[in-house]
Coordinates of N, CA and C in Angstrom, one line a residue:
M12 N 24.0 -136.0 -24.3 CA 24.7 -136.2 -23.1 C 25.7 -135.0 -22.8
F13 N 26.2 -134.4 -23.9 CA 27.1 -133.3 -23.8 C 26.4 -132.1 -23.1
L14 N 25.2 -131.8 -23.6 CA 24.4 -130.7 -23.0 C 24.1 -131.0 -21.5
T15 N 23.7 -132.3 -21.3 CA 23.3 -132.6 -19.9 C 24.4 -132.3 -18.9
I16 N 25.6 -132.7 -19.2 CA 26.8 -132.5 -18.3 C 26.9 -131.1 -17.9
F17 N 27.0 -130.2 -18.9 CA 27.2 -128.8 -18.7 C 25.9 -128.1 -18.0
G18 N 24.7 -128.7 -18.4 CA 23.5 -128.2 -17.8 C 23.5 -128.4 -16.3
I19 N 23.9 -129.6 -15.9 CA 24.0 -130.0 -14.5 C 25.0 -129.1 -13.7
Q20 N 26.1 -128.9 -14.3 CA 27.2 -128.1 -13.7 C 26.7 -126.7 -13.4
A21 N 26.0 -126.1 -14.4 CA 25.5 -124.7 -14.3 C 24.3 -124.6 -13.4
A22 N 23.3 -125.4 -13.6 CA 22.1 -125.3 -12.9 C 22.1 -125.8 -11.5
R23 N 22.9 -126.9 -11.2 CA 22.9 -127.5 -9.9 C 24.2 -127.3 -9.2
G24 N 25.3 -126.9 -9.9 CA 26.5 -126.6 -9.2 C 27.4 -127.9 -9.0
D25 N 27.1 -129.0 -9.7 CA 27.8 -130.2 -9.5 C 29.2 -130.1 -10.2
S26 N 30.2 -130.8 -9.8 CA 31.5 -130.9 -10.4 C 31.4 -131.6 -11.7
A27 N 32.4 -131.5 -12.5 CA 32.4 -132.2 -13.8 C 32.3 -133.7 -13.6
T28 N 33.1 -134.2 -12.6 CA 33.0 -135.6 -12.3 C 31.7 -136.1 -11.9
M29 N 31.0 -135.4 -11.0 CA 29.7 -135.8 -10.5 C 28.7 -135.7 -11.6
S30 N 28.8 -134.7 -12.5 CA 27.9 -134.5 -13.6 C 28.0 -135.7 -14.5
G31 N 29.2 -136.2 -14.7 CA 29.4 -137.4 -15.6 C 28.9 -138.6 -15.0
V32 N 29.0 -138.7 -13.6 CA 28.4 -139.9 -12.9 C 26.9 -139.9 -13.1
R33 N 26.3 -138.8 -13.0 CA 24.8 -138.7 -13.1 C 24.2 -139.1 -14.4
I34 N 25.0 -139.0 -15.5 CA 24.5 -139.4 -16.8 C 24.8 -140.9 -17.1
I35 N 25.4 -141.6 -16.2 CA 25.7 -143.0 -16.5 C 24.4 -143.8 -16.7
V36 N 23.3 -143.4 -16.1 CA 22.0 -144.1 -16.3 C 21.6 -144.0 -17.8
G37 N 21.9 -142.9 -18.4 CA 21.6 -142.8 -19.9 C 22.4 -143.7 -20.7
Q38 N 23.7 -143.8 -20.4 CA 24.6 -144.6 -21.1 C 24.3 -146.1 -20.9
A39 N 23.9 -146.4 -19.6 CA 23.4 -147.8 -19.3 C 22.2 -148.2 -20.1
A40 N 21.3 -147.2 -20.3 CA 20.1 -147.5 -21.1 C 20.4 -147.8 -22.5
I41 N 21.4 -147.0 -23.1 CA 21.9 -147.3 -24.4 C 22.4 -148.7 -24.6
T42 N 23.2 -149.1 -23.6 CA 23.8 -150.4 -23.7 C 22.8 -151.5 -23.6
V43 N 21.8 -151.4 -22.7 CA 20.8 -152.4 -22.5 C 19.9 -152.5 -23.7
T44 N 19.4 -151.4 -24.2 CA 18.4 -151.4 -25.3 C 19.1 -151.8 -26.6
S45 N 20.4 -151.5 -26.8 CA 21.1 -152.0 -28.0 C 21.1 -153.5 -28.0
S46 N 21.3 -154.2 -26.9 CA 21.3 -155.6 -26.9 C 19.8 -156.1 -27.1
I47 N 18.9 -155.5 -26.5 CA 17.5 -155.9 -26.7 C 17.1 -155.7 -28.2
G48 N 17.4 -154.5 -28.7 CA 17.1 -154.2 -30.1 C 17.7 -155.2 -31.0
G49 N 19.0 -155.6 -30.8 CA 19.6 -156.6 -31.7 C 18.9 -158.0 -31.6
Y50 N 18.5 -158.3 -30.4 CA 17.8 -159.6 -30.2 C 16.5 -159.6 -30.9
L51 N 15.7 -158.5 -30.8 CA 14.4 -158.5 -31.4 C 14.5 -158.4 -32.9
M52 N 15.6 -157.8 -33.4 CA 15.8 -157.7 -34.8 C 16.0 -159.1 -35.4
G53 N 16.9 -159.9 -34.8 CA 17.1 -161.2 -35.2 C 16.0 -162.2 -35.0
R54 N 15.2 -162.0 -33.9 CA 14.1 -162.9 -33.6 C 13.0 -162.7 -34.6
F55 N 12.7 -161.5 -35.0 CA 11.5 -161.2 -35.8 C 11.9 -160.8 -37.2
N56 N 13.2 -160.8 -37.6 CA 13.6 -160.6 -38.9 C 13.1 -159.2 -39.4
T57 N 13.2 -158.2 -38.5 CA 12.7 -156.8 -38.9 C 13.5 -155.8 -38.1
Y58 N 13.6 -154.6 -38.7 CA 14.4 -153.5 -38.1 C 13.6 -152.2 -38.2
K59 N 12.7 -152.1 -39.2 CA 12.0 -150.8 -39.3 C 11.2 -150.4 -38.1
P60 N 10.4 -151.2 -37.6 CA 9.6 -150.7 -36.4 C 10.5 -150.4 -35.2
I61 N 11.6 -151.1 -35.1 CA 12.5 -150.9 -33.9 C 13.2 -149.5 -34.1
I62 N 13.6 -149.2 -35.3 CA 14.2 -147.8 -35.5 C 13.1 -146.7 -35.3
T63 N 11.9 -147.0 -35.8 CA 10.8 -146.0 -35.6 C 10.6 -145.7 -34.1
I64 N 10.4 -146.8 -33.3 CA 10.2 -146.7 -31.9 C 11.4 -146.1 -31.2
G65 N 12.6 -146.4 -31.7 CA 13.8 -145.8 -31.1 C 13.9 -144.3 -31.3
T66 N 13.7 -143.9 -32.5 CA 13.7 -142.4 -32.8 C 12.6 -141.7 -32.0
S67 N 11.5 -142.3 -31.9 CA 10.3 -141.7 -31.1 C 10.7 -141.5 -29.7
L68 N 11.3 -142.6 -29.1 CA 11.7 -142.5 -27.7 C 12.8 -141.4 -27.5
A69 N 13.7 -141.4 -28.4 CA 14.8 -140.4 -28.4 C 14.2 -139.0 -28.4
A70 N 13.3 -138.8 -29.4 CA 12.7 -137.4 -29.5 C 11.9 -137.1 -28.2
L71 N 11.2 -138.0 -27.7 CA 10.5 -137.8 -26.4 C 11.4 -137.5 -25.3
G72 N 12.4 -138.3 -25.1 CA 13.4 -138.1 -24.0 C 14.1 -136.7 -24.1
I73 N 14.5 -136.3 -25.3 CA 15.2 -135.1 -25.5 C 14.2 -133.9 -25.2
G74 N 13.0 -134.1 -25.7 CA 12.0 -133.0 -25.4 C 11.7 -132.9 -23.9
L75 N 11.7 -134.0 -23.2 CA 11.5 -133.9 -21.7 C 12.7 -133.3 -21.0
L76 N 13.9 -133.5 -21.5 CA 15.1 -132.8 -20.9 C 15.0 -131.3 -21.0
A77 N 14.2 -130.8 -21.9 CA 14.1 -129.3 -22.0 C 13.3 -128.8 -20.8
L78 N 12.6 -129.7 -20.1 CA 11.8 -129.3 -18.9 C 12.7 -129.2 -17.6
F79 N 13.9 -129.7 -17.7 CA 14.8 -129.7 -16.5 C 15.2 -128.3 -16.1
T80 N 15.0 -128.0 -14.8 CA 15.4 -126.7 -14.3 C 16.3 -126.8 -13.1
S81 N 16.7 -125.7 -12.5 CA 17.6 -125.7 -11.3 C 17.0 -126.3 -10.1
T82 N 15.6 -126.4 -10.1 CA 14.9 -127.0 -8.9 C 14.3 -128.4 -9.2
S83 N 14.5 -128.9 -10.4 CA 14.0 -130.2 -10.7 C 14.7 -131.3 -10.0
P84 N 14.0 -132.3 -9.5 CA 14.7 -133.4 -8.8 C 15.5 -134.2 -9.7
F85 N 16.6 -134.8 -9.3 CA 17.5 -135.6 -10.1 C 16.8 -136.9 -10.6
G86 N 15.8 -137.4 -9.8 CA 15.1 -138.6 -10.2 C 14.3 -138.3 -11.5
E87 N 13.8 -137.1 -11.7 CA 13.1 -136.7 -12.9 C 14.1 -136.7 -14.1
M88 N 15.3 -136.2 -13.9 CA 16.3 -136.1 -15.0 C 16.7 -137.6 -15.3
Y89 N 16.9 -138.4 -14.3 CA 17.3 -139.8 -14.6 C 16.2 -140.5 -15.5
G90 N 15.0 -140.3 -15.2 CA 13.9 -140.8 -16.1 C 14.0 -140.3 -17.5
F91 N 14.2 -139.0 -17.7 CA 14.3 -138.5 -19.0 C 15.5 -139.1 -19.7
L92 N 16.7 -139.2 -19.0 CA 17.8 -139.8 -19.7 C 17.6 -141.3 -20.1
I93 N 16.9 -142.0 -19.2 CA 16.6 -143.4 -19.6 C 15.8 -143.5 -20.8
V94 N 14.8 -142.6 -21.0 CA 13.9 -142.6 -22.2 C 14.7 -142.3 -23.4
A95 N 15.5 -141.2 -23.3 CA 16.3 -140.8 -24.5 C 17.4 -141.8 -24.8
G96 N 18.0 -142.4 -23.8 CA 19.1 -143.4 -24.0 C 18.5 -144.7 -24.6
S97 N 17.3 -145.1 -24.1 CA 16.7 -146.3 -24.7 C 16.4 -146.1 -26.2
G98 N 15.9 -145.0 -26.6 CA 15.7 -144.8 -28.0 C 17.0 -144.8 -28.8
A99 N 18.0 -144.1 -28.3 CA 19.3 -144.1 -29.0 C 19.9 -145.5 -29.1
G100 N 19.8 -146.3 -28.1 CA 20.3 -147.6 -28.2 C 19.6 -148.5 -29.2
M101 N 18.3 -148.3 -29.4 CA 17.6 -149.1 -30.4 C 18.1 -148.6 -31.8
V102 N 18.3 -147.4 -32.0 CA 18.7 -146.8 -33.3 C 20.1 -147.3 -33.6
Y103 N 21.0 -147.2 -32.6 CA 22.4 -147.7 -32.9 C 22.5 -149.1 -33.2
A104 N 21.6 -149.9 -32.6 CA 21.7 -151.4 -32.9 C 21.2 -151.8 -34.2
C105 N 20.3 -151.0 -34.8 CA 19.7 -151.4 -36.1 C 20.1 -150.6 -37.3
S106 N 20.7 -149.5 -37.1 CA 21.0 -148.6 -38.3 C 22.0 -149.3 -39.2
T107 N 23.1 -149.8 -38.7 CA 24.1 -150.5 -39.6 C 23.5 -151.7 -40.3
V108 N 22.8 -152.5 -39.5 CA 22.2 -153.8 -40.1 C 21.2 -153.4 -41.1
A109 N 20.4 -152.4 -40.9 CA 19.4 -152.0 -41.9 C 20.1 -151.6 -43.2
A110 N 21.2 -150.9 -43.1 CA 21.9 -150.5 -44.4 C 22.5 -151.7 -45.0
Q111 N 23.1 -152.6 -44.2 CA 23.7 -153.7 -44.8 C 22.8 -154.7 -45.5
S112 N 21.6 -154.8 -45.0 CA 20.6 -155.7 -45.5 C 20.0 -155.2 -46.9
A113 N 20.3 -153.9 -47.2 CA 19.7 -153.3 -48.4 C 20.8 -153.2 -49.5
C114 N 22.0 -153.8 -49.3 CA 23.1 -153.7 -50.3 C 23.5 -155.1 -50.7
E115 N 24.3 -155.1 -51.7 CA 24.9 -156.3 -52.2 C 26.1 -156.7 -51.3
K116 N 26.5 -158.0 -51.4 CA 27.6 -158.5 -50.6 C 28.9 -157.7 -50.8
H117 N 29.2 -157.4 -52.0 CA 30.5 -156.7 -52.3 C 30.4 -155.2 -51.8
E118 N 29.3 -154.7 -51.4 CA 29.2 -153.3 -51.0 C 29.1 -153.2 -49.5
L119 N 29.2 -154.3 -48.7 CA 29.1 -154.3 -47.3 C 30.1 -153.4 -46.6
A120 N 31.3 -153.5 -47.0 CA 32.4 -152.7 -46.3 C 32.1 -151.2 -46.5
V121 N 31.8 -150.8 -47.7 CA 31.6 -149.4 -48.0 C 30.4 -148.9 -47.3
V122 N 29.3 -149.6 -47.3 CA 28.1 -149.2 -46.6 C 28.3 -149.1 -45.1
T123 N 29.0 -150.0 -44.5 CA 29.3 -150.0 -43.1 C 30.1 -148.8 -42.7
V124 N 31.1 -148.5 -43.5 CA 31.9 -147.3 -43.2 C 31.1 -146.0 -43.3
L125 N 30.2 -145.9 -44.4 CA 29.4 -144.7 -44.6 C 28.4 -144.5 -43.4
V126 N 27.8 -145.6 -42.9 CA 26.9 -145.5 -41.8 C 27.6 -144.9 -40.6
N127 N 28.7 -145.5 -40.3 CA 29.5 -145.0 -39.1 C 29.9 -143.6 -39.3
F128 N 30.3 -143.2 -40.5 CA 30.8 -141.9 -40.8 C 29.7 -140.8 -40.6
F129 N 28.5 -141.1 -41.1 CA 27.4 -140.2 -41.0 C 26.9 -140.1 -39.6
M130 N 26.9 -141.2 -38.8 CA 26.6 -141.1 -37.4 C 27.5 -140.3 -36.6
N131 N 28.8 -140.4 -36.9 CA 29.8 -139.6 -36.2 C 29.7 -138.1 -36.7
L132 N 29.4 -137.9 -37.9 CA 29.2 -136.6 -38.5 C 28.0 -135.9 -37.8
G133 N 26.9 -136.7 -37.7 CA 25.7 -136.1 -37.0 C 26.0 -135.7 -35.6
S134 N 26.8 -136.5 -34.9 CA 27.1 -136.2 -33.5 C 27.9 -134.9 -33.4
A135 N 28.9 -134.8 -34.3 CA 29.7 -133.6 -34.3 C 28.9 -132.3 -34.7
V136 N 28.1 -132.4 -35.7 CA 27.3 -131.3 -36.1 C 26.3 -130.9 -35.0
G137 N 25.7 -132.0 -34.3 CA 24.7 -131.7 -33.3 C 25.4 -131.0 -32.1
I138 N 26.6 -131.4 -31.7 CA 27.3 -130.7 -30.6 C 27.6 -129.3 -31.0
A139 N 28.0 -129.1 -32.3 CA 28.4 -127.7 -32.7 C 27.2 -126.8 -32.7
V140 N 26.0 -127.3 -33.2 CA 24.8 -126.5 -33.2 C 24.3 -126.2 -31.8
A141 N 24.3 -127.2 -31.0 CA 23.8 -127.0 -29.6 C 24.7 -126.1 -28.8
S142 N 26.1 -126.2 -29.0 CA 27.0 -125.2 -28.4 C 26.8 -123.8 -28.8
A143 N 26.5 -123.6 -30.1 CA 26.3 -122.3 -30.6 C 25.0 -121.7 -30.1
I144 N 24.0 -122.5 -30.0 CA 22.7 -122.0 -29.4 C 22.9 -121.6 -28.0
V145 N 23.5 -122.5 -27.2 CA 23.8 -122.2 -25.7 C 24.6 -120.9 -25.6
N146 N 25.7 -120.8 -26.3 CA 26.6 -119.6 -26.2 C 25.9 -118.3 -26.6
N147 N 25.2 -118.4 -27.7 CA 24.5 -117.2 -28.2 C 23.4 -116.8 -27.2
G148 N 22.7 -117.8 -26.7 CA 21.6 -117.5 -25.7 C 22.1 -116.9 -24.5
L149 N 23.3 -117.4 -24.0 CA 23.9 -116.9 -22.8 C 24.4 -115.5 -23.0
Q150 N 25.1 -115.2 -24.1 CA 25.6 -113.9 -24.3 C 24.5 -112.8 -24.4
S151 N 23.4 -113.2 -25.0 CA 22.2 -112.3 -25.2 C 21.5 -112.1 -23.8
C152 N 21.3 -113.1 -23.1 CA 20.6 -113.0 -21.8 C 21.5 -112.4 -20.8
L153 N 22.7 -112.8 -20.6 CA 23.6 -112.2 -19.6 C 23.9 -110.8 -19.9
G154 N 24.1 -110.5 -21.2 CA 24.5 -109.2 -21.6 C 23.5 -108.1 -21.2
D155 N 22.2 -108.5 -21.0 CA 21.1 -107.6 -20.6 C 21.2 -107.3 -19.1
H156 N 21.9 -108.1 -18.3 CA 21.8 -107.9 -16.9 C 23.2 -107.7 -16.2
L157 N 24.3 -108.2 -16.8 CA 25.6 -108.1 -16.2 C 26.6 -107.4 -17.1
S158 N 27.7 -107.0 -16.4 CA 28.7 -106.3 -17.2 C 29.5 -107.3 -18.1
A159 N 30.2 -106.7 -19.1 CA 30.9 -107.5 -20.1 C 32.0 -108.4 -19.4
D160 N 32.6 -107.9 -18.4 CA 33.7 -108.7 -17.7 C 33.1 -109.9 -17.0
L161 N 32.0 -109.7 -16.3 CA 31.3 -110.8 -15.7 C 30.8 -111.9 -16.7
V162 N 30.3 -111.4 -17.8 CA 29.8 -112.3 -18.8 C 30.9 -113.2 -19.3
T163 N 32.0 -112.6 -19.6 CA 33.2 -113.3 -20.1 C 33.7 -114.3 -19.1
S164 N 33.7 -114.0 -17.8 CA 34.1 -114.9 -16.8 C 33.2 -116.1 -16.7
I165 N 31.9 -115.8 -16.8 CA 30.9 -116.9 -16.6 C 30.9 -117.8 -17.8
L166 N 31.2 -117.3 -19.0 CA 31.2 -118.2 -20.2 C 32.5 -119.0 -20.2
Q167 N 33.5 -118.6 -19.5 CA 34.8 -119.3 -19.5 C 34.7 -120.6 -18.6
S168 N 33.9 -120.5 -17.5 CA 33.8 -121.6 -16.6 C 32.5 -121.5 -15.8
T169 N 31.8 -122.6 -15.7 CA 30.6 -122.7 -14.9 C 30.9 -122.6 -13.4
T170 N 32.1 -122.9 -12.9 CA 32.4 -122.8 -11.5 C 32.4 -121.3 -11.0
F171 N 32.6 -120.4 -11.9 CA 32.6 -119.0 -11.6 C 31.2 -118.5 -11.0
I172 N 30.2 -119.3 -11.4 CA 28.8 -118.9 -10.9 C 28.7 -118.9 -9.4
R173 N 29.4 -119.9 -8.8 CA 29.3 -120.0 -7.3 C 30.6 -119.8 -6.7
S174 N 31.4 -119.0 -7.3 CA 32.8 -118.7 -6.7 C 32.7 -117.6 -5.6
G175 N 31.6 -116.9 -5.5 CA 31.4 -115.9 -4.5 C 31.6 -114.5 -5.0
V176 N 32.0 -114.4 -6.3 CA 32.1 -113.1 -6.9 C 30.8 -112.4 -7.2
L177 N 29.8 -113.3 -7.7 CA 28.5 -112.8 -8.0 C 27.6 -112.6 -6.8
S178 N 26.8 -111.6 -6.8 CA 25.8 -111.4 -5.7 C 24.7 -112.5 -5.9
P179 N 24.0 -112.7 -4.8 CA 22.9 -113.7 -4.9 C 21.9 -113.4 -6.1
E180 N 21.6 -112.1 -6.3 CA 20.8 -111.7 -7.4 C 21.4 -112.0 -8.8
Q181 N 22.7 -111.7 -8.9 CA 23.4 -112.0 -10.1 C 23.5 -113.5 -10.4
Q182 N 23.7 -114.2 -9.3 CA 23.8 -115.7 -9.4 C 22.5 -116.3 -9.9
D183 N 21.4 -115.8 -9.4 CA 20.1 -116.3 -9.8 C 19.8 -115.9 -11.3
I184 N 20.2 -114.8 -11.7 CA 20.0 -114.3 -13.1 C 20.9 -115.2 -14.0
T185 N 22.1 -115.5 -13.6 CA 23.0 -116.4 -14.4 C 22.4 -117.8 -14.6
I186 N 22.0 -118.3 -13.5 CA 21.4 -119.7 -13.5 C 20.2 -119.7 -14.4
T187 N 19.3 -118.7 -14.3 CA 18.1 -118.6 -15.1 C 18.5 -118.5 -16.6
C188 N 19.5 -117.8 -16.9 CA 20.0 -117.6 -18.3 C 20.5 -119.0 -18.8
Y189 N 21.2 -119.7 -18.0 CA 21.7 -121.0 -18.4 C 20.6 -122.0 -18.7
V190 N 19.6 -122.0 -17.8 CA 18.5 -123.0 -17.9 C 17.7 -122.6 -19.2
S191 N 17.5 -121.3 -19.4 CA 16.8 -120.9 -20.6 C 17.5 -121.3 -21.9
S192 N 18.8 -121.1 -21.9 CA 19.6 -121.4 -23.1 C 19.7 -122.9 -23.4
F193 N 19.8 -123.7 -22.3 CA 19.8 -125.1 -22.5 C 18.4 -125.6 -22.9
K194 N 17.4 -125.0 -22.5 CA 16.0 -125.4 -22.9 C 15.9 -125.1 -24.4
T195 N 16.4 -124.0 -24.9 CA 16.3 -123.7 -26.3 C 17.0 -124.8 -27.1
A196 N 18.2 -125.1 -26.6 CA 19.1 -126.1 -27.3 C 18.4 -127.5 -27.4
W197 N 17.8 -127.9 -26.2 CA 17.1 -129.2 -26.2 C 15.9 -129.2 -27.1
T198 N 15.2 -128.1 -27.1 CA 14.0 -128.0 -28.0 C 14.4 -128.2 -29.5
V199 N 15.5 -127.5 -29.9 CA 16.0 -127.7 -31.3 C 16.4 -129.1 -31.5
M200 N 17.1 -129.7 -30.6 CA 17.6 -131.1 -30.8 C 16.4 -132.0 -30.9
A201 N 15.3 -131.8 -30.1 CA 14.1 -132.6 -30.1 C 13.5 -132.4 -31.5
G202 N 13.6 -131.3 -32.1 CA 13.0 -131.1 -33.4 C 13.8 -131.9 -34.5
F203 N 15.1 -132.0 -34.4 CA 15.9 -132.8 -35.2 C 15.5 -134.3 -35.1
A204 N 15.3 -134.7 -33.8 CA 14.9 -136.1 -33.5 C 13.5 -136.4 -34.1
A205 N 12.6 -135.4 -34.1 CA 11.3 -135.6 -34.7 C 11.4 -135.8 -36.2
I206 N 12.3 -135.1 -36.8 CA 12.6 -135.3 -38.3 C 13.1 -136.7 -38.5
A207 N 13.9 -137.2 -37.6 CA 14.4 -138.6 -37.7 C 13.2 -139.6 -37.6
V208 N 12.2 -139.3 -36.8 CA 11.1 -140.2 -36.6 C 10.3 -140.3 -38.0
V209 N 10.1 -139.1 -38.6 CA 9.4 -139.1 -39.9 C 10.2 -139.8 -40.9
A210 N 11.5 -139.6 -41.0 CA 12.4 -140.2 -41.9 C 12.4 -141.7 -41.8
S211 N 12.3 -142.2 -40.5 CA 12.3 -143.7 -40.3 C 11.1 -144.4 -40.9
L212 N 10.0 -143.6 -41.1 CA 8.8 -144.2 -41.7 C 9.0 -144.6 -43.2
F213 N 10.0 -144.0 -43.8 CA 10.2 -144.3 -45.2 C 11.3 -145.3 -45.4
I214 N 11.8 -145.9 -44.4 CA 12.8 -146.9 -44.5 C 12.2 -148.2 -45.1
K215 N 12.9 -148.8 -46.1 CA 12.4 -150.0 -46.7 C 12.9 -151.2 -45.9
Q216 N 12.0 -152.1 -45.8 CA 12.3 -153.3 -45.0 C 12.8 -154.4 -45.9
H217 N 14.0 -154.9 -45.6 CA 14.6 -156.0 -46.3 C 14.8 -157.2 -45.4
S218 N 14.8 -158.4 -45.9 CA 15.0 -159.6 -45.1 C 16.5 -159.6 -44.6
L219 N 16.6 -160.0 -43.4 CA 18.0 -160.1 -42.8 C 18.7 -161.4 -43.1
F220 N 17.9 -162.3 -43.7 CA 18.5 -163.6 -44.1 C 18.5 -163.7 -45.6
R221 N 19.6 -164.1 -46.1 CA 19.8 -164.2 -47.6 C 20.0 -165.7 -48.0
D222 N 19.4 -166.0 -49.1 CA 19.6 -167.4 -49.6 C 21.0 -167.6 -50.0
R223 N 21.6 -168.7 -49.6 CA 23.0 -169.1 -50.0 C 22.9 -170.0 -51.2
K224 N 23.6 -169.6 -52.2 CA 23.7 -170.4 -53.4 C 24.8 -171.5 -53.3
D225 N 24.4 -172.7 -53.7 CA 25.4 -173.8 -53.7 C 26.1 -173.8 -55.0
P226 N 27.4 -173.4 -55.1 CA 28.1 -173.3 -56.3 C 28.1 -174.6 -57.1
S227 N 28.2 -175.8 -56.4 CA 28.2 -177.1 -57.1 C 26.9 -177.4 -57.8
K228 N 25.8 -177.0 -57.1 CA 24.5 -177.2 -57.8 C 24.3 -176.3 -59.0
S229 N 24.8 -175.0 -58.8 CA 24.6 -174.1 -59.9 C 25.4 -174.6 -61.2
D230 N 26.6 -175.1 -60.9 CA 27.5 -175.6 -62.0 C 26.8 -176.8 -62.7
Q231 N 26.3 -177.7 -61.9 CA 25.6 -178.9 -62.4 C 24.4 -178.5 -63.2
S232 N 23.7 -177.5 -62.8 CA 22.5 -177.1 -63.5 C 22.8 -176.5 -64.9
E233 N 24.1 -176.0 -65.0 CA 24.5 -175.3 -66.2 C 25.0 -176.4 -67.2
V234 N 25.3 -177.6 -66.8 CA 25.9 -178.6 -67.7 C 24.7 -179.4 -68.3
I235 N 24.6 -179.3 -69.6 CA 23.5 -180.0 -70.3 C 24.1 -181.1 -71.2
V236 N 23.7 -182.3 -71.0 CA 24.2 -183.4 -71.8 C 23.2 -183.8 -72.8
D237 N 23.6 -183.9 -74.0 CA 22.7 -184.3 -75.2 C 23.0 -185.7 -75.4
E238 N 22.1 -186.6 -74.8 CA 22.3 -188.0 -74.9 C 22.2 -188.5 -76.4
T239 N 21.3 -187.9 -77.2 CA 21.2 -188.3 -78.6 C 22.4 -188.1 -79.4
A240 N 23.2 -187.0 -79.0 CA 24.4 -186.7 -79.8 C 25.5 -187.8 -79.4
V241 N 25.5 -188.2 -78.1 CA 26.4 -189.2 -77.6 C 26.2 -190.5 -78.3
N242 N 24.9 -190.9 -78.4 CA 24.6 -192.2 -79.0 C 24.8 -192.1 -80.5

């Protein structure tokens, strides 16, 4: 979603607010599929296939976003966001439960915290890697066609692209460089998502329902009365 907002601003000239509004469909897809994934998980007592399907949809959606250009219709982008968001929603709904089902009761708190920590860490690392790819791509591409001062101004704000300072030719070059850089970033992110698909195949399935032991029964079973000794 982070890349999508800046990609829309650079490629289509939308404001930051409008760019955020356009990605609401992706967030809505995450919300809806999280609920659906949670229901299916409880209904069929399984989470592994849901996670595999979710990572597959996420990888597909991210890969499709790499096809977005300055002339692509927004309807196309909305479809890509729905696919990617649907996959992410399934993964979010099942990841924590999958980890909790594989641990003992006294480990639940630690496992839950670790799952959330690594999910947040993955998001932070992903944003950092994607930002580095975009910035390096822009500096390399723009540096071949524009002066250093213009490159610095463009990197500081996407609004500079259509501020009137750049000539039509320079503006086209800048937009092309932005689209190319974001395409590279989306392709790398799709590769990471593909690795997640493969990793999901090795998840072990555990039952979501655990047998509850009756303490009174267990205590009674441990009491052995020797009737011959009493008599």
